[in-house]
mmCIF file of C-alpha atoms in Angstrom:
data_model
loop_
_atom_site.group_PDB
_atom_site.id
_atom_site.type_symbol
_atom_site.label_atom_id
_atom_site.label_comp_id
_atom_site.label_asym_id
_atom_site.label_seq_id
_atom_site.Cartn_x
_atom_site.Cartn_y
_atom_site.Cartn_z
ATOM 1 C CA UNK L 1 98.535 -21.466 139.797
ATOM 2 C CA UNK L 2 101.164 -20.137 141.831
ATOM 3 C CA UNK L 3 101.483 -16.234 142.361
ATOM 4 C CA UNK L 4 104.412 -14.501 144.290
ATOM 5 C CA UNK L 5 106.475 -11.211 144.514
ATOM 6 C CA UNK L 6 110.246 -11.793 143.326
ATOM 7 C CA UNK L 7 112.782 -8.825 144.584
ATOM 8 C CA UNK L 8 116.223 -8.479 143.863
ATOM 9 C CA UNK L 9 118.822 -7.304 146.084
ATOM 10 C CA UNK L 10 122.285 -7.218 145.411
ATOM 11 C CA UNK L 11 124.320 -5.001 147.703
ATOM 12 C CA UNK L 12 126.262 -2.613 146.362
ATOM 13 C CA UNK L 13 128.629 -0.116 147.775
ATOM 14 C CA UNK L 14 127.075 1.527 150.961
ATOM 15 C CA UNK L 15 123.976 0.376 150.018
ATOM 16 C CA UNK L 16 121.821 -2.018 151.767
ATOM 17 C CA UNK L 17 119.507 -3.528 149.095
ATOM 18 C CA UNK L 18 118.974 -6.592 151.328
ATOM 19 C CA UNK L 19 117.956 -4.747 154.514
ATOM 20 C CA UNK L 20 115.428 -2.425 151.974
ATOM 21 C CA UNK L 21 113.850 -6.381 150.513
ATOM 22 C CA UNK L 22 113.292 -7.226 153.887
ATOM 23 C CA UNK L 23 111.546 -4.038 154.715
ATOM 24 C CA UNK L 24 109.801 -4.135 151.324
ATOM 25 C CA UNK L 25 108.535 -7.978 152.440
ATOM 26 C CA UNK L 26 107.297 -6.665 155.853
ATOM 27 C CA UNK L 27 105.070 -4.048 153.841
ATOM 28 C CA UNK L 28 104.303 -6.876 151.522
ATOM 29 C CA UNK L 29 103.156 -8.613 153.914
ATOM 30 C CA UNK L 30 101.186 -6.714 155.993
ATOM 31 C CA UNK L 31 99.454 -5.203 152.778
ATOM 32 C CA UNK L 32 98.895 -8.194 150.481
ATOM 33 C CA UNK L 33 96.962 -10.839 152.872
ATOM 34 C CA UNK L 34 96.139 -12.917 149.669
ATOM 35 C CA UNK L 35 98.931 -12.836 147.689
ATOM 36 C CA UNK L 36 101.939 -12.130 149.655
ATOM 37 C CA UNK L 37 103.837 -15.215 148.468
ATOM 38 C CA UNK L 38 107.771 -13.152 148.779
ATOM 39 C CA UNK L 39 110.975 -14.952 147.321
ATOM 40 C CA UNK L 40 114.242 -12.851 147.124
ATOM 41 C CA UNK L 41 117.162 -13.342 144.292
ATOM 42 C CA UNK L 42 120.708 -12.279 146.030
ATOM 43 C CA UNK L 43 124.030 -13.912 146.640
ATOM 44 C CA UNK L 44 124.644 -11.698 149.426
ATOM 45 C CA UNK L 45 124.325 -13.639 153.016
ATOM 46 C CA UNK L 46 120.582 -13.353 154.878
ATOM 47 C CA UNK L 47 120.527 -12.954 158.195
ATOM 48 C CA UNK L 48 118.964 -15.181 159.993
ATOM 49 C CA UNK L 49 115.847 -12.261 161.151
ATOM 50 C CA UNK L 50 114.893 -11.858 157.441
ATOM 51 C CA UNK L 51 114.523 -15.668 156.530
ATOM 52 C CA UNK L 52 110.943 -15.394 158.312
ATOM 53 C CA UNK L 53 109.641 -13.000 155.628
ATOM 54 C CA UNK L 54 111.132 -14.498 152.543
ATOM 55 C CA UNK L 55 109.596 -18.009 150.848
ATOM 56 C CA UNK L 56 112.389 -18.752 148.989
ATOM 57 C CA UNK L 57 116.105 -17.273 149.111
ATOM 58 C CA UNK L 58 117.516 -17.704 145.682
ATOM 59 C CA UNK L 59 120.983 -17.495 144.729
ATOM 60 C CA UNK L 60 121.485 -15.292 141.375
ATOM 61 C CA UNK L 61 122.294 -18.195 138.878
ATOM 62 C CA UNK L 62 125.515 -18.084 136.384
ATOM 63 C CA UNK L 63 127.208 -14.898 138.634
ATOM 64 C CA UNK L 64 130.192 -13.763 137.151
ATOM 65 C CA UNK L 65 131.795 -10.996 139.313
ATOM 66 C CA UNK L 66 131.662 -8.053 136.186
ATOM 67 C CA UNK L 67 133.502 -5.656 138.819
ATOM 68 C CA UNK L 68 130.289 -3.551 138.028
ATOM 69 C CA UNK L 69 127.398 -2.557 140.714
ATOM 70 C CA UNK L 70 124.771 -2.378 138.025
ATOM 71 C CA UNK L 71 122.807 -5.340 139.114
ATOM 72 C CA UNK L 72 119.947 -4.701 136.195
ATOM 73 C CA UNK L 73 122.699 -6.835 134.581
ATOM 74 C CA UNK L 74 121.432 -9.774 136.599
ATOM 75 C CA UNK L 75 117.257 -8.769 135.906
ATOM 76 C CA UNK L 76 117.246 -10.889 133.162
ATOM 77 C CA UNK L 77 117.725 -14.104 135.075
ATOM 78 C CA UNK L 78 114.302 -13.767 137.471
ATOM 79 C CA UNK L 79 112.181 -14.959 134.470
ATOM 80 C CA UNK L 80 113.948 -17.973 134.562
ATOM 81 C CA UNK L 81 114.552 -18.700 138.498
ATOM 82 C CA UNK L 82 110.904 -17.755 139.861
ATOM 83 C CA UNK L 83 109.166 -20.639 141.385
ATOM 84 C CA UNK L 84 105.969 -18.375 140.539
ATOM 85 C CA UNK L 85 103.678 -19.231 137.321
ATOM 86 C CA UNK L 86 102.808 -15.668 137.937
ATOM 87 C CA UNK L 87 105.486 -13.191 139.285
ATOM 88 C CA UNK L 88 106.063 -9.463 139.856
ATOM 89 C CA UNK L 89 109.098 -8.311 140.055
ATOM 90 C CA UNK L 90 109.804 -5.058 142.020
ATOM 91 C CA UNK L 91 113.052 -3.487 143.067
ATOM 92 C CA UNK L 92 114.311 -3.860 146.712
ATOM 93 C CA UNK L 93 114.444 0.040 147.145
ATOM 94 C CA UNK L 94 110.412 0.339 146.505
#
C-alpha cells in the first residue's frame, strides 16, 4: 500500500505557492524519513531545482481558466489524481 503527501500549488497573483511546496517538501523530507513519498498538483512550470524533491509533478486535470485565484476550486480533483492508496493532502503555504 502506497502512502504519499499530495500539495497543491497554483500561483496566484504575487504569490508563490510553488516556491512555498517546494519548501514544504524539503521539511517533508527532512522530517518524515518513512513516509515522505511528495507528489505536487500544479499547471504552473517547475523549475528544474524543485523536480528533486517532488515524486510526481501532476498537471491539475480538466483546467478551465475561471478568471478566479481561488484554487480550492481545483481541491476536489486530488482524490482522483493521487497515485497514493493513502494520501494527505496539505496546502503549499503550511
Amino acid at each position: 500500500m502506497s502512502k504519499g503527501f499530495l500539495v497543491i500549488a497554483q500561483n496566484s497573483e504575487g504569490i508563490d505557492y510553488l516556491k512555498q511546496a517546494y519548501a514544504l517538501a524539503l521539511t517533508i523530507k527532512k522530517t518524515q524519513p518513512i513516509y515522505n513519498s511528495i507528489s505536487v498538483i500544479t499547471n504552473d512550470s517547475v523549475p528544474e531545482k524543485y523536480l528533486e524533491v517532488f515524486d510526481q509533478i501532476i498537471p491539475i486535470p480538466w483546467y478551465e481558466k475561471s478568471g478566479t485565484n481561488f484554487s480550492a476550486e481545483h481541491r476536489w480533483k486530488l482524490f482522483h489524481v493521487t497515485p497514493y492508496d493513502e494520501t494527505i493532502v496539505l496546502d503549499a503555504d503550511m
